[in-house]
Amino acid sequence: MSDVSDWWRTAIIDMEPGRIDIRGRPIQELIGAVSFPQMIWLMLRGDLPTEGQARLLEHALVAAVDHGPQAPSIATARMAVTCGASLNQAMASAVNLLDDVHGGAGEQAVELYHMALESSVPEAVSRWQAERGKYVPGFGHRFHTPTDPRAPRLMALTREAARQGDASGAFVEIAEGIEAHLASKAGKPVPMNIDGATAVIYAELGFAPPLARGLFCLSRSVGILAHAWEQTEQGGRNKGPTPPEYRWTYEPEG
Amino acid sequence: MSDVSDWWRTAIIDMEPGRIDIRGRPIQELIGAVSFPQMIWLMLRGDLPTEGQARLLEHALVAAVDHGPQAPSIATARMAVTCGASLNQAMASAVNLLDDVHGGAGEQAVELYHMALESSVPEAVSRWQAERGKYVPGFGHRFHTPTDPRAPRLMALTREAARQGDASGAFVEIAEGIEAHLASKAGKPVPMNIDGATAVIYAELGFAPPLARGLFCLSRSVGILAHAWEQTEQGGRNKGPTPPEYRWTYEPEG
Amino acid sequence: MSDVSDWWRTAIIDMEPGRIDIRGRPIQELIGAVSFPQMIWLMLRGDLPTEGQARLLEHALVAAVDHGPQAPSIATARMAVTCGASLNQAMASAVNLLDDVHGGAGEQAVELYHMALESSVPEAVSRWQAERGKYVPGFGHRFHTPTDPRAPRLMALTREAARQGDASGAFVEIAEGIEAHLASKAGKPVPMNIDGATAVIYAELGFAPPLARGLFCLSRSVGILAHAWEQTEQGGRNKGPTPPEYRWTYEPEG
Amino acid sequence: MSDVSDWWRTAIIDMEPGRIDIRGRPIQELIGAVSFPQMIWLMLRGDLPTEGQARLLEHALVAAVDHGPQAPSIATARMAVTCGASLNQAMASAVNLLDDVHGGAGEQAVELYHMALESSVPEAVSRWQAERGKYVPGFGHRFHTPTDPRAPRLMALTREAARQGDASGAFVEIAEGIEAHLASKAGKPVPMNIDGATAVIYAELGFAPPLARGLFCLSRSVGILAHAWEQTEQGGRNKGPTPPEYRWTYEPEG
C-alpha cells in the first residue's frame, strides 16, 4: 500500500479516526490557543511564531485586504456572482487574477530586498531593471501620491517590532533606501506601496519570496469575499464592466 | 460621470489619493489596532465585533484550515503547482472546488439551525431531508468516528463565549440536539463534523448562511496555500492523482 | 492494484504505451478522418454522429463564440492577461463565469423544451415561471430587439436538417411556439436569443441538458481566447473595468 | 462617452441591436457557411483560412482532446463535479492547470522551432537547454515509447498539406530533425509527443507561440468536459485522488 500513500506525502498534517495533528500538534490543542495568524505561520513554516512575530504578520494581513472595485480581481468577483457563481467560485476567478502583475509585486519586492541586502540599494535596483524590467516592484503608485497611507504605518510598526527584538529592521532600511533612491533618480516621489511595505514585513519574518504572494492572496481574499457578498446583496444579472449603454469601441485593424 | 462611477458603488471602501477608508475608518488607524479576524468581520459586516466575538470567529477560522491531501481541493492545489501554476493560480483552482458538496455544508447547516430555531430539531431534520435530500449538513463523517476532535472543542469554546455574553448558546443546543436526534434515529453515532461545529459559531455570531461558506474558504485557503507551497518544494512535473504505474481502468459501456 | 486503478474508471479512453484508443477507436484513425465537431460528439456520447448531425452541431458551436467585451466573462479574460495571467489562466477565470445566469440558459432551455414536449407550450412556460422564476430561459434580450440575428438563421438550418432526416424539427416548433406565446403575453417581441436557439439544436440532437452548458463553454472559449489574445497584444497593466479616473461611488449604508 | 467605450476597444466584434459582425462579417452569414475550425481561425487571426489550412488546424484540434484521467487537469475536472461544481466550473479549474508544464510545451516548441529555423537544429536545442532548462519541449514521453501514435499521423497529414500548398513543410523537417538529434544524443528514442507534433502544425499555419497553448486549451477542453460529464453520471461525493483507505504518508521534517 505504501507506494500509493507515499504519492501524497506531507509534513503538514497527520490523521487517524478521531485524531488530527497539524505539524505534530493535536488540532484541539491549537483551537482556542493560537490566533489565526499564528495558525497561518504554523501551517506554512512548521513552527509557531513569537507573539511579536505573529503581530507583525497580522499587521501585513490586515493592511492589504482591499483596494476597491477598480482592481480587476475585485471587479471579477463582483461580476461573477451576477453570473450565478457561488462565493467560493467568485473567489476562485478573482484570486486567479492576483498573478505576476496584480499580485506578484510583493514576491518580487522580497527578492529585490534580498538582492539589496547582498549588494547595495543602487546595485540591486540597477540589476533588477536590467534583468527584470523597468518596474521596480513595491514602489510607485498611479493613484496614491505622494504617499500610500499604509506604507508609513507598516514601517513604523516594523520598527517597533525591531526595537522589541521581533525583527531585524534591516529590510526597513533597505526599502526606505530604495524609496529615496528612486525619488532622487526620478526627481519626484516614488512612494513605497502596499506590496513594498508588506514585503518588508515578510522579508523581516523570513518568508520565502513566493509566500509573499501567497500571504497577499490570503489577505486580499477577504476583500474579494466582502465585495462578492455586497454584490450578491445588491443583485444584478450578468453585470458587465461598464453601464451597458456605453458598449465598446469597434476599431478594425487597418 | 456619475453613471459610470455609480455602476460600481460600494459601502466597503472609499479612496482618494493618499487616503483609504475601510467602512469609514482610515486604514492606517486600523492597521496595528485590529486583529485579522476583526478586519474580516469589519469588511463583511460594516462594524467591529466585540473582543469575545472576534475570538470566537478566530477559533472557527483556526479549526478548519486543513483536512489533508485526500480532500479534492488540496489534491488539486498540489497537482496545480506541478503543472506550472503560480501559488495564486493553485489557490484559485482549489477554492473553486469548495462548492456545494465540499464547502457548502457549513452554509447549509446554518440554514438548518435557523429552521430548527423556528420549529424544532426533529421537524427541521425531517423537513430538510424531505426538501433538500438525505444528507443532513454538518453531521456524520466517513472518517472521524465516533468523534471529530474539532467539534467538542469548538462547542466548549462557544459555551464559554455564551457565559461571557458574546454568544447566546442557542445554536450549541440546537446542534447538539441534532447530533443526539440523528444518533438515536441511526442507532449509532452521527458525529457533528467541522462544518456543523463552525456553523454553530457563524450562526451565533449572526453571519448570513452564504458567509459560512465564504469564511470556510478563507480558512481552508490557508491549508491550500500550505500544501501548494510544500508541493512546490517537493517538486514534480504533472503530478497525477495516483502513481503513474496504476493508470486507470478502462470500462467500456456495454 | 485494481482498487487503485478502478478509482479512476472511464469508458472514454484506453491507453498502453504506443496506443491511445478514444471510445474504442485508435486515435491515429480518428485524426484526419473526423471533424472537430464529430470528435466532440464522440467524446461526449460514445458514438459518431451522421454528417448532418455533425453539421448541425457545428452551426451551434460557430454561432455562440462571442458577444463582445461587455460580457462579464470576456471582460474578465481581458483583465486577467493584464494581471500577468497566461492564456489558459485567463480562460479559466472567464469560463468559470459562464455559470447559471451567464451560461446556464441553454441548459435550462433544453429542460423547458422537454417540459413543453411532454405537456404544451403554455403549460411549460407557466410551470417554469412558477417553479424556477420569472426569466424564461432562451428568450428575451436586453440588446437585440426585435431580433437576435443568430436565432432565425439557426432555426432555418435546423429546419433544413429536419428535411434531410438529421433532426425531428419538433423542438423548432416548440421554441417558436414559446417565442410567439411570450410575445403575445407581453404585447411586444420577446426574441429567441442565442441560448434559446442553440438549445433547440442541442435538444434536436439528443444532448442531455447540462451538455448544452458544456457545449456553450466550448464555443464561448473561442471568444474568450480571442479577446485574451487581443488584449495581450494591446498590452496594459492591471486593467480595471472602467478608465481609472472614474473610480467608483462610495455609498455608505445609512 | 468615448473614453469609457474606448477603454474596451476591439477589432473582433461589432454590434448594434439586431446586428453582430465578427471581424467585419455578419454573424448570420458565417453560421452554416464556415466550419468551427474556420471560425476559430477567424476569431484569432482576423481572416479566413484556406480549406487546406482549416483542415490542418482541425487535425491538431482533434488529436489533443484527451490523454486520460491521470492527467492532473482531467483528474481535477472529475473531482470538481463531485464537489458540487457545475460543468463550466469544473472546466475552469481544469483549464487553469494547463499551465507552463502541463499545457505550455506546444507554445515552447513553436518557439524552439523558430529558433531552429533561424539557426540550426543542434544550435537551437543547445541554446534552449542553456537558457530554458533541460526539458526540450515537444519531445520525450514518460509513457508512449518508442512512439506516440499521434505524432507520425500528424506529420503525415502535414506533409500532405505541404504537397498541396497549404503548408511549407519546413517545420516538419525541423521537428523530425530535433527528434533524430535528441535520439542520437540520448542513445535511445526521444519520441515527438503531441505537443511537439501539434506545434509543427501551429508553426506551419503561422500562429504566434502563445496561441499554441490557447489552441491546446480549446482542444483539451473537450476531454475535460467529457470526463466531467462522465463523472457526473457516475456520481460520487468529494472524490479524492486515491481510494480513501490509502490515506497519505505523514513524513515529518527531520
mmCIF file with all atom_site columns, N, CA and C in Angstrom, chain A residues 1 4-6 8-11 13-16 23-24 86 88-89 96 241-242 245-253, chain D residues 1 4-6 8-11 13-17 23-24 86 88-89 96 241-242 245-253:
data_model
loop_
_atom_site.group_PDB
_atom_site.id
_atom_site.type_symbol
_atom_site.label_atom_id
_atom_site.label_alt_id
_atom_site.label_comp_id
_atom_site.label_asym_id
_atom_site.label_entity_id
_atom_site.label_seq_id
_atom_site.pdbx_PDB_ins_code
_atom_site.Cartn_x
_atom_site.Cartn_y
_atom_site.Cartn_z
_atom_site.occupancy
_atom_site.B_iso_or_equiv
_atom_site.pdbx_formal_charge
_atom_site.auth_seq_id
_atom_site.auth_comp_id
_atom_site.auth_asym_id
_atom_site.auth_atom_id
_atom_site.pdbx_PDB_model_num
ATOM 1   N N  . MET A 1 1   ? 0.815   -1.213 0.000   1.00 0.00 ? 1   MET A N  1
ATOM 2   C CA . MET A 1 1   ? 0.000   0.000  0.000   1.00 0.00 ? 1   MET A CA 1
ATOM 3   C C  . MET A 1 1   ? 0.850   1.265  0.000   1.00 0.00 ? 1   MET A C  1
ATOM 4   N N  . VAL A 1 4   ? 1.183   3.928  -2.977  1.00 0.00 ? 4   VAL A N  1
ATOM 5   C CA . VAL A 1 4   ? 0.029   4.796  -3.218  1.00 0.00 ? 4   VAL A CA 1
ATOM 6   C C  . VAL A 1 4   ? -0.048  5.894  -2.155  1.00 0.00 ? 4   VAL A C  1
ATOM 7   N N  . SER A 1 5   ? 0.123   5.525  -0.914  1.00 0.00 ? 5   SER A N  1
ATOM 8   C CA . SER A 1 5   ? 0.103   6.526  0.159   1.00 0.00 ? 5   SER A CA 1
ATOM 9   C C  . SER A 1 5   ? 1.272   7.501  0.022   1.00 0.00 ? 5   SER A C  1
ATOM 10  N N  . ASP A 1 6   ? 2.429   6.957  -0.355  1.00 0.00 ? 6   ASP A N  1
ATOM 11  C CA . ASP A 1 6   ? 3.624   7.807  -0.461  1.00 0.00 ? 6   ASP A CA 1
ATOM 12  C C  . ASP A 1 6   ? 3.518   8.847  -1.569  1.00 0.00 ? 6   ASP A C  1
ATOM 13  N N  . TRP A 1 8   ? 1.362   10.846 -1.922  1.00 0.00 ? 8   TRP A N  1
ATOM 14  C CA . TRP A 1 8   ? 0.808   12.048 -1.310  1.00 0.00 ? 8   TRP A CA 1
ATOM 15  C C  . TRP A 1 8   ? 1.399   12.250 0.085   1.00 0.00 ? 8   TRP A C  1
ATOM 16  N N  . ARG A 1 9   ? 2.701   12.381 0.149   1.00 0.00 ? 9   ARG A N  1
ATOM 17  C CA . ARG A 1 9   ? 3.316   12.536 1.467   1.00 0.00 ? 9   ARG A CA 1
ATOM 18  C C  . ARG A 1 9   ? 3.341   14.025 1.866   1.00 0.00 ? 9   ARG A C  1
ATOM 19  N N  . THR A 1 10  ? 3.230   14.241 3.155   1.00 0.00 ? 10  THR A N  1
ATOM 20  C CA . THR A 1 10  ? 3.200   15.611 3.662   1.00 0.00 ? 10  THR A CA 1
ATOM 21  C C  . THR A 1 10  ? 3.704   15.659 5.088   1.00 0.00 ? 10  THR A C  1
ATOM 22  N N  . ALA A 1 11  ? 4.286   16.780 5.454   1.00 0.00 ? 11  ALA A N  1
ATOM 23  C CA . ALA A 1 11  ? 4.693   17.025 6.835   1.00 0.00 ? 11  ALA A CA 1
ATOM 24  C C  . ALA A 1 11  ? 3.705   17.937 7.542   1.00 0.00 ? 11  ALA A C  1
ATOM 25  N N  . ILE A 1 13  ? 0.158   17.559 7.956   1.00 0.00 ? 13  ILE A N  1
ATOM 26  C CA . ILE A 1 13  ? -0.989  17.035 8.692   1.00 0.00 ? 13  ILE A CA 1
ATOM 27  C C  . ILE A 1 13  ? -0.912  15.523 8.794   1.00 0.00 ? 13  ILE A C  1
ATOM 28  N N  . ASP A 1 14  ? -1.318  15.008 9.935   1.00 0.00 ? 14  ASP A N  1
ATOM 29  C CA . ASP A 1 14  ? -1.414  13.567 10.146  1.00 0.00 ? 14  ASP A CA 1
ATOM 30  C C  . ASP A 1 14  ? -2.793  13.280 10.730  1.00 0.00 ? 14  ASP A C  1
ATOM 31  N N  . MET A 1 15  ? -3.364  12.170 10.347  1.00 0.00 ? 15  MET A N  1
ATOM 32  C CA . MET A 1 15  ? -4.721  11.871 10.797  1.00 0.00 ? 15  MET A CA 1
ATOM 33  C C  . MET A 1 15  ? -4.919  10.383 11.028  1.00 0.00 ? 15  MET A C  1
ATOM 34  N N  . GLU A 1 16  ? -5.751  10.074 11.966  1.00 0.00 ? 16  GLU A N  1
ATOM 35  C CA . GLU A 1 16  ? -6.414  8.782  12.006  1.00 0.00 ? 16  GLU A CA 1
ATOM 36  C C  . GLU A 1 16  ? -7.790  9.049  12.600  1.00 0.00 ? 16  GLU A C  1
ATOM 37  N N  . ARG A 1 23  ? 1.103   19.775 11.993  1.00 0.00 ? 23  ARG A N  1
ATOM 38  C CA . ARG A 1 23  ? 2.527   19.966 12.298  1.00 0.00 ? 23  ARG A CA 1
ATOM 39  C C  . ARG A 1 23  ? 2.881   19.332 13.639  1.00 0.00 ? 23  ARG A C  1
ATOM 40  N N  . GLY A 1 24  ? 2.302   18.154 13.865  1.00 0.00 ? 24  GLY A N  1
ATOM 41  C CA . GLY A 1 24  ? 2.631   17.408 15.067  1.00 0.00 ? 24  GLY A CA 1
ATOM 42  C C  . GLY A 1 24  ? 1.861   17.804 16.315  1.00 0.00 ? 24  GLY A C  1
ATOM 43  N N  . SER A 1 86  ? -21.207 30.881 -7.150  1.00 0.00 ? 86  SER A N  1
ATOM 44  C CA . SER A 1 86  ? -21.215 30.813 -5.692  1.00 0.00 ? 86  SER A CA 1
ATOM 45  C C  . SER A 1 86  ? -20.046 31.641 -5.157  1.00 0.00 ? 86  SER A C  1
ATOM 46  N N  . ASN A 1 88  ? -17.474 30.813 -3.291  1.00 0.00 ? 88  ASN A N  1
ATOM 47  C CA . ASN A 1 88  ? -16.158 30.197 -3.486  1.00 0.00 ? 88  ASN A CA 1
ATOM 48  C C  . ASN A 1 88  ? -15.718 30.311 -4.941  1.00 0.00 ? 88  ASN A C  1
ATOM 49  N N  . GLN A 1 89  ? -16.687 30.237 -5.827  1.00 0.00 ? 89  GLN A N  1
ATOM 50  C CA . GLN A 1 89  ? -16.397 30.321 -7.266  1.00 0.00 ? 89  GLN A CA 1
ATOM 51  C C  . GLN A 1 89  ? -15.955 31.738 -7.631  1.00 0.00 ? 89  GLN A C  1
ATOM 52  N N  . ASN A 1 96  ? -7.374  34.069 -8.935  1.00 0.00 ? 96  ASN A N  1
ATOM 53  C CA . ASN A 1 96  ? -6.596  33.690 -10.119 1.00 0.00 ? 96  ASN A CA 1
ATOM 54  C C  . ASN A 1 96  ? -5.961  34.914 -10.786 1.00 0.00 ? 96  ASN A C  1
ATOM 55  N N  . PRO A 1 241 ? -18.565 45.291 -17.317 1.00 0.00 ? 241 PRO A N  1
ATOM 56  C CA . PRO A 1 241 ? -17.600 46.226 -16.734 1.00 0.00 ? 241 PRO A CA 1
ATOM 57  C C  . PRO A 1 241 ? -18.072 47.684 -16.733 1.00 0.00 ? 241 PRO A C  1
ATOM 58  N N  . THR A 1 242 ? -18.902 48.059 -17.683 1.00 0.00 ? 242 THR A N  1
ATOM 59  C CA . THR A 1 242 ? -19.411 49.433 -17.756 1.00 0.00 ? 242 THR A CA 1
ATOM 60  C C  . THR A 1 242 ? -20.920 49.390 -17.907 1.00 0.00 ? 242 THR A C  1
ATOM 61  N N  . GLU A 1 245 ? -25.059 50.932 -21.773 1.00 0.00 ? 245 GLU A N  1
ATOM 62  C CA . GLU A 1 245 ? -25.268 51.876 -22.879 1.00 0.00 ? 245 GLU A CA 1
ATOM 63  C C  . GLU A 1 245 ? -23.954 52.382 -23.463 1.00 0.00 ? 245 GLU A C  1
ATOM 64  N N  . TYR A 1 246 ? -22.851 52.155 -22.799 1.00 0.00 ? 246 TYR A N  1
ATOM 65  C CA . TYR A 1 246 ? -21.577 52.633 -23.357 1.00 0.00 ? 246 TYR A CA 1
ATOM 66  C C  . TYR A 1 246 ? -21.021 51.696 -24.435 1.00 0.00 ? 246 TYR A C  1
ATOM 67  N N  . ARG A 1 247 ? -21.419 50.461 -24.374 1.00 0.00 ? 247 ARG A N  1
ATOM 68  C CA . ARG A 1 247 ? -20.849 49.464 -25.278 1.00 0.00 ? 247 ARG A CA 1
ATOM 69  C C  . ARG A 1 247 ? -19.334 49.604 -25.386 1.00 0.00 ? 247 ARG A C  1
ATOM 70  N N  . TRP A 1 248 ? -18.740 49.214 -26.480 1.00 0.00 ? 248 TRP A N  1
ATOM 71  C CA . TRP A 1 248 ? -17.283 49.320 -26.649 1.00 0.00 ? 248 TRP A CA 1
ATOM 72  C C  . TRP A 1 248 ? -17.003 49.965 -27.994 1.00 0.00 ? 248 TRP A C  1
ATOM 73  N N  . THR A 1 249 ? -15.757 50.312 -28.214 1.00 0.00 ? 249 THR A N  1
ATOM 74  C CA . THR A 1 249 ? -15.356 50.908 -29.483 1.00 0.00 ? 249 THR A CA 1
ATOM 75  C C  . THR A 1 249 ? -14.852 49.831 -30.423 1.00 0.00 ? 249 THR A C  1
ATOM 76  N N  . TYR A 1 250 ? -15.509 49.748 -31.569 1.00 0.00 ? 250 TYR A N  1
ATOM 77  C CA . TYR A 1 250 ? -15.043 48.803 -32.581 1.00 0.00 ? 250 TYR A CA 1
ATOM 78  C C  . TYR A 1 250 ? -13.968 49.491 -33.406 1.00 0.00 ? 250 TYR A C  1
ATOM 79  N N  . GLU A 1 251 ? -12.808 48.919 -33.419 1.00 0.00 ? 251 GLU A N  1
ATOM 80  C CA . GLU A 1 251 ? -11.676 49.552 -34.065 1.00 0.00 ? 251 GLU A CA 1
ATOM 81  C C  . GLU A 1 251 ? -10.991 48.522 -34.958 1.00 0.00 ? 251 GLU A C  1
ATOM 82  N N  . PRO A 1 252 ? -11.498 48.405 -36.195 1.00 0.00 ? 252 PRO A N  1
ATOM 83  C CA . PRO A 1 252 ? -10.942 47.373 -37.071 1.00 0.00 ? 252 PRO A CA 1
ATOM 84  C C  . PRO A 1 252 ? -9.470  47.629 -37.354 1.00 0.00 ? 252 PRO A C  1
ATOM 85  N N  . GLU A 1 253 ? -8.750  46.553 -37.523 1.00 0.00 ? 253 GLU A N  1
ATOM 86  C CA . GLU A 1 253 ? -7.334  46.712 -37.847 1.00 0.00 ? 253 GLU A CA 1
ATOM 87  C C  . GLU A 1 253 ? -7.208  47.250 -39.258 1.00 0.00 ? 253 GLU A C  1
ATOM 88  N N  . MET D 1 1   ? -18.655 60.356 -24.074 1.00 0.00 ? 1   MET D N  1
ATOM 89  C CA . MET D 1 1   ? -18.822 58.926 -23.850 1.00 0.00 ? 1   MET D CA 1
ATOM 90  C C  . MET D 1 1   ? -17.651 58.104 -24.365 1.00 0.00 ? 1   MET D C  1
ATOM 91  N N  . VAL D 1 4   ? -14.971 56.072 -22.105 1.00 0.00 ? 4   VAL D N  1
ATOM 92  C CA . VAL D 1 4   ? -15.456 54.844 -21.469 1.00 0.00 ? 4   VAL D CA 1
ATOM 93  C C  . VAL D 1 4   ? -15.563 53.713 -22.494 1.00 0.00 ? 4   VAL D C  1
ATOM 94  N N  . SER D 1 5   ? -16.118 53.997 -23.644 1.00 0.00 ? 5   SER D N  1
ATOM 95  C CA . SER D 1 5   ? -16.212 52.974 -24.696 1.00 0.00 ? 5   SER D CA 1
ATOM 96  C C  . SER D 1 5   ? -14.834 52.567 -25.187 1.00 0.00 ? 5   SER D C  1
ATOM 97  N N  . ASP D 1 6   ? -13.953 53.557 -25.306 1.00 0.00 ? 6   ASP D N  1
ATOM 98  C CA . ASP D 1 6   ? -12.612 53.262 -25.826 1.00 0.00 ? 6   ASP D CA 1
ATOM 99  C C  . ASP D 1 6   ? -11.796 52.374 -24.896 1.00 0.00 ? 6   ASP D C  1
ATOM 100 N N  . TRP D 1 8   ? -12.568 49.742 -23.803 1.00 0.00 ? 8   TRP D N  1
ATOM 101 C CA . TRP D 1 8   ? -12.809 48.363 -24.214 1.00 0.00 ? 8   TRP D CA 1
ATOM 102 C C  . TRP D 1 8   ? -12.865 48.258 -25.733 1.00 0.00 ? 8   TRP D C  1
ATOM 103 N N  . ARG D 1 9   ? -11.814 48.697 -26.400 1.00 0.00 ? 9   ARG D N  1
ATOM 104 C CA . ARG D 1 9   ? -11.836 48.655 -27.859 1.00 0.00 ? 9   ARG D CA 1
ATOM 105 C C  . ARG D 1 9   ? -11.393 47.280 -28.362 1.00 0.00 ? 9   ARG D C  1
ATOM 106 N N  . THR D 1 10  ? -11.953 46.890 -29.473 1.00 0.00 ? 10  THR D N  1
ATOM 107 C CA . THR D 1 10  ? -11.656 45.581 -30.045 1.00 0.00 ? 10  THR D CA 1
ATOM 108 C C  . THR D 1 10  ? -11.862 45.606 -31.550 1.00 0.00 ? 10  THR D C  1
ATOM 109 N N  . ALA D 1 11  ? -11.107 44.780 -32.235 1.00 0.00 ? 11  ALA D N  1
ATOM 110 C CA . ALA D 1 11  ? -11.283 44.577 -33.677 1.00 0.00 ? 11  ALA D CA 1
ATOM 111 C C  . ALA D 1 11  ? -12.032 43.285 -33.962 1.00 0.00 ? 11  ALA D C  1
ATOM 112 N N  . ILE D 1 13  ? -15.215 42.186 -32.745 1.00 0.00 ? 13  ILE D N  1
ATOM 113 C CA . ILE D 1 13  ? -16.670 42.130 -32.845 1.00 0.00 ? 13  ILE D CA 1
ATOM 114 C C  . ILE D 1 13  ? -17.268 43.533 -32.820 1.00 0.00 ? 13  ILE D C  1
ATOM 115 N N  . ASP D 1 14  ? -18.283 43.725 -33.618 1.00 0.00 ? 14  ASP D N  1
ATOM 116 C CA . ASP D 1 14  ? -19.039 44.975 -33.632 1.00 0.00 ? 14  ASP D CA 1
ATOM 117 C C  . ASP D 1 14  ? -20.521 44.628 -33.524 1.00 0.00 ? 14  ASP D C  1
ATOM 118 N N  . MET D 1 15  ? -21.257 45.466 -32.801 1.00 0.00 ? 15  MET D N  1
ATOM 119 C CA . MET D 1 15  ? -22.660 45.153 -32.577 1.00 0.00 ? 15  MET D CA 1
ATOM 120 C C  . MET D 1 15  ? -23.511 46.401 -32.556 1.00 0.00 ? 15  MET D C  1
ATOM 121 N N  . GLU D 1 16  ? -24.725 46.251 -33.004 1.00 0.00 ? 16  GLU D N  1
ATOM 122 C CA . GLU D 1 16  ? -25.797 47.177 -32.635 1.00 0.00 ? 16  GLU D CA 1
ATOM 123 C C  . GLU D 1 16  ? -27.053 46.314 -32.564 1.00 0.00 ? 16  GLU D C  1
ATOM 124 N N  . PRO D 1 17  ? -28.147 46.841 -32.037 1.00 0.00 ? 17  PRO D N  1
ATOM 125 C CA . PRO D 1 17  ? -29.323 45.979 -31.890 1.00 0.00 ? 17  PRO D CA 1
ATOM 126 C C  . PRO D 1 17  ? -29.680 45.277 -33.205 1.00 0.00 ? 17  PRO D C  1
ATOM 127 N N  . ARG D 1 23  ? -15.368 40.138 -36.973 1.00 0.00 ? 23  ARG D N  1
ATOM 128 C CA . ARG D 1 23  ? -14.277 40.503 -37.886 1.00 0.00 ? 23  ARG D CA 1
ATOM 129 C C  . ARG D 1 23  ? -14.841 41.089 -39.187 1.00 0.00 ? 23  ARG D C  1
ATOM 130 N N  . GLY D 1 24  ? -15.877 41.906 -39.032 1.00 0.00 ? 24  GLY D N  1
ATOM 131 C CA . GLY D 1 24  ? -16.440 42.595 -40.180 1.00 0.00 ? 24  GLY D CA 1
ATOM 132 C C  . GLY D 1 24  ? -17.454 41.807 -40.991 1.00 0.00 ? 24  GLY D C  1
ATOM 133 N N  . SER D 1 86  ? -20.451 23.011 -11.145 1.00 0.00 ? 86  SER D N  1
ATOM 134 C CA . SER D 1 86  ? -21.121 22.924 -12.435 1.00 0.00 ? 86  SER D CA 1
ATOM 135 C C  . SER D 1 86  ? -20.081 22.583 -13.505 1.00 0.00 ? 86  SER D C  1
ATOM 136 N N  . ASN D 1 88  ? -19.171 24.172 -16.228 1.00 0.00 ? 88  ASN D N  1
ATOM 137 C CA . ASN D 1 88  ? -18.279 25.287 -16.577 1.00 0.00 ? 88  ASN D CA 1
ATOM 138 C C  . ASN D 1 88  ? -17.231 25.485 -15.479 1.00 0.00 ? 88  ASN D C  1
ATOM 139 N N  . GLN D 1 89  ? -17.644 25.268 -14.249 1.00 0.00 ? 89  GLN D N  1
ATOM 140 C CA . GLN D 1 89  ? -16.744 25.452 -13.108 1.00 0.00 ? 89  GLN D CA 1
ATOM 141 C C  . GLN D 1 89  ? -15.670 24.360 -13.102 1.00 0.00 ? 89  GLN D C  1
ATOM 142 N N  . ASN D 1 96  ? -7.257  25.787 -15.965 1.00 0.00 ? 96  ASN D N  1
ATOM 143 C CA . ASN D 1 96  ? -6.266  26.556 -15.208 1.00 0.00 ? 96  ASN D CA 1
ATOM 144 C C  . ASN D 1 96  ? -4.968  25.762 -15.015 1.00 0.00 ? 96  ASN D C  1
ATOM 145 N N  . PRO D 1 241 ? -8.090  11.896 -4.637  1.00 0.00 ? 241 PRO D N  1
ATOM 146 C CA . PRO D 1 241 ? -7.208  11.368 -5.679  1.00 0.00 ? 241 PRO D CA 1
ATOM 147 C C  . PRO D 1 241 ? -7.012  9.855  -5.629  1.00 0.00 ? 241 PRO D C  1
ATOM 148 N N  . THR D 1 242 ? -7.099  9.276  -4.426  1.00 0.00 ? 242 THR D N  1
ATOM 149 C CA . THR D 1 242 ? -6.924  7.822  -4.286  1.00 0.00 ? 242 THR D CA 1
ATOM 150 C C  . THR D 1 242 ? -8.094  7.275  -3.476  1.00 0.00 ? 242 THR D C  1
ATOM 151 N N  . GLU D 1 245 ? -9.104  4.609  1.661   1.00 0.00 ? 245 GLU D N  1
ATOM 152 C CA . GLU D 1 245 ? -8.411  3.760  2.641   1.00 0.00 ? 245 GLU D CA 1
ATOM 153 C C  . GLU D 1 245 ? -6.889  3.882  2.531   1.00 0.00 ? 245 GLU D C  1
ATOM 154 N N  . TYR D 1 246 ? -6.388  4.460  1.468   1.00 0.00 ? 246 TYR D N  1
ATOM 155 C CA . TYR D 1 246 ? -4.928  4.595  1.356   1.00 0.00 ? 246 TYR D CA 1
ATOM 156 C C  . TYR D 1 246 ? -4.392  5.783  2.162   1.00 0.00 ? 246 TYR D C  1
ATOM 157 N N  . ARG D 1 247 ? -5.230  6.751  2.404   1.00 0.00 ? 247 ARG D N  1
ATOM 158 C CA . ARG D 1 247 ? -4.782  7.976  3.053   1.00 0.00 ? 247 ARG D CA 1
ATOM 159 C C  . ARG D 1 247 ? -3.442  8.463  2.479   1.00 0.00 ? 247 ARG D C  1
ATOM 160 N N  . TRP D 1 248 ? -2.639  9.158  3.232   1.00 0.00 ? 248 TRP D N  1
ATOM 161 C CA . TRP D 1 248 ? -1.361  9.648  2.719   1.00 0.00 ? 248 TRP D CA 1
ATOM 162 C C  . TRP D 1 248 ? -0.275  9.305  3.729   1.00 0.00 ? 248 TRP D C  1
ATOM 163 N N  . THR D 1 249 ? 0.966   9.510  3.348   1.00 0.00 ? 249 THR D N  1
ATOM 164 C CA . THR D 1 249 ? 2.082   9.240  4.250   1.00 0.00 ? 249 THR D CA 1
ATOM 165 C C  . THR D 1 249 ? 2.475   10.520 4.977   1.00 0.00 ? 249 THR D C  1
ATOM 166 N N  . TYR D 1 250 ? 2.421   10.455 6.284   1.00 0.00 ? 250 TYR D N  1
ATOM 167 C CA . TYR D 1 250 ? 2.866   11.599 7.093   1.00 0.00 ? 250 TYR D CA 1
ATOM 168 C C  . TYR D 1 250 ? 4.364   11.471 7.278   1.00 0.00 ? 250 TYR D C  1
ATOM 169 N N  . GLU D 1 251 ? 5.067   12.448 6.853   1.00 0.00 ? 251 GLU D N  1
ATOM 170 C CA . GLU D 1 251 ? 6.526   12.383 6.871   1.00 0.00 ? 251 GLU D CA 1
ATOM 171 C C  . GLU D 1 251 ? 7.041   13.675 7.475   1.00 0.00 ? 251 GLU D C  1
ATOM 172 N N  . PRO D 1 252 ? 7.145   13.712 8.808   1.00 0.00 ? 252 PRO D N  1
ATOM 173 C CA . PRO D 1 252 ? 7.561   14.957 9.446   1.00 0.00 ? 252 PRO D CA 1
ATOM 174 C C  . PRO D 1 252 ? 8.971   15.330 9.023   1.00 0.00 ? 252 PRO D C  1
ATOM 175 N N  . GLU D 1 253 ? 9.189   16.603 8.949   1.00 0.00 ? 253 GLU D N  1
ATOM 176 C CA . GLU D 1 253 ? 10.533  17.052 8.611   1.00 0.00 ? 253 GLU D CA 1
ATOM 177 C C  . GLU D 1 253 ? 11.459  16.729 9.775   1.00 0.00 ? 253 GLU D C  1
#
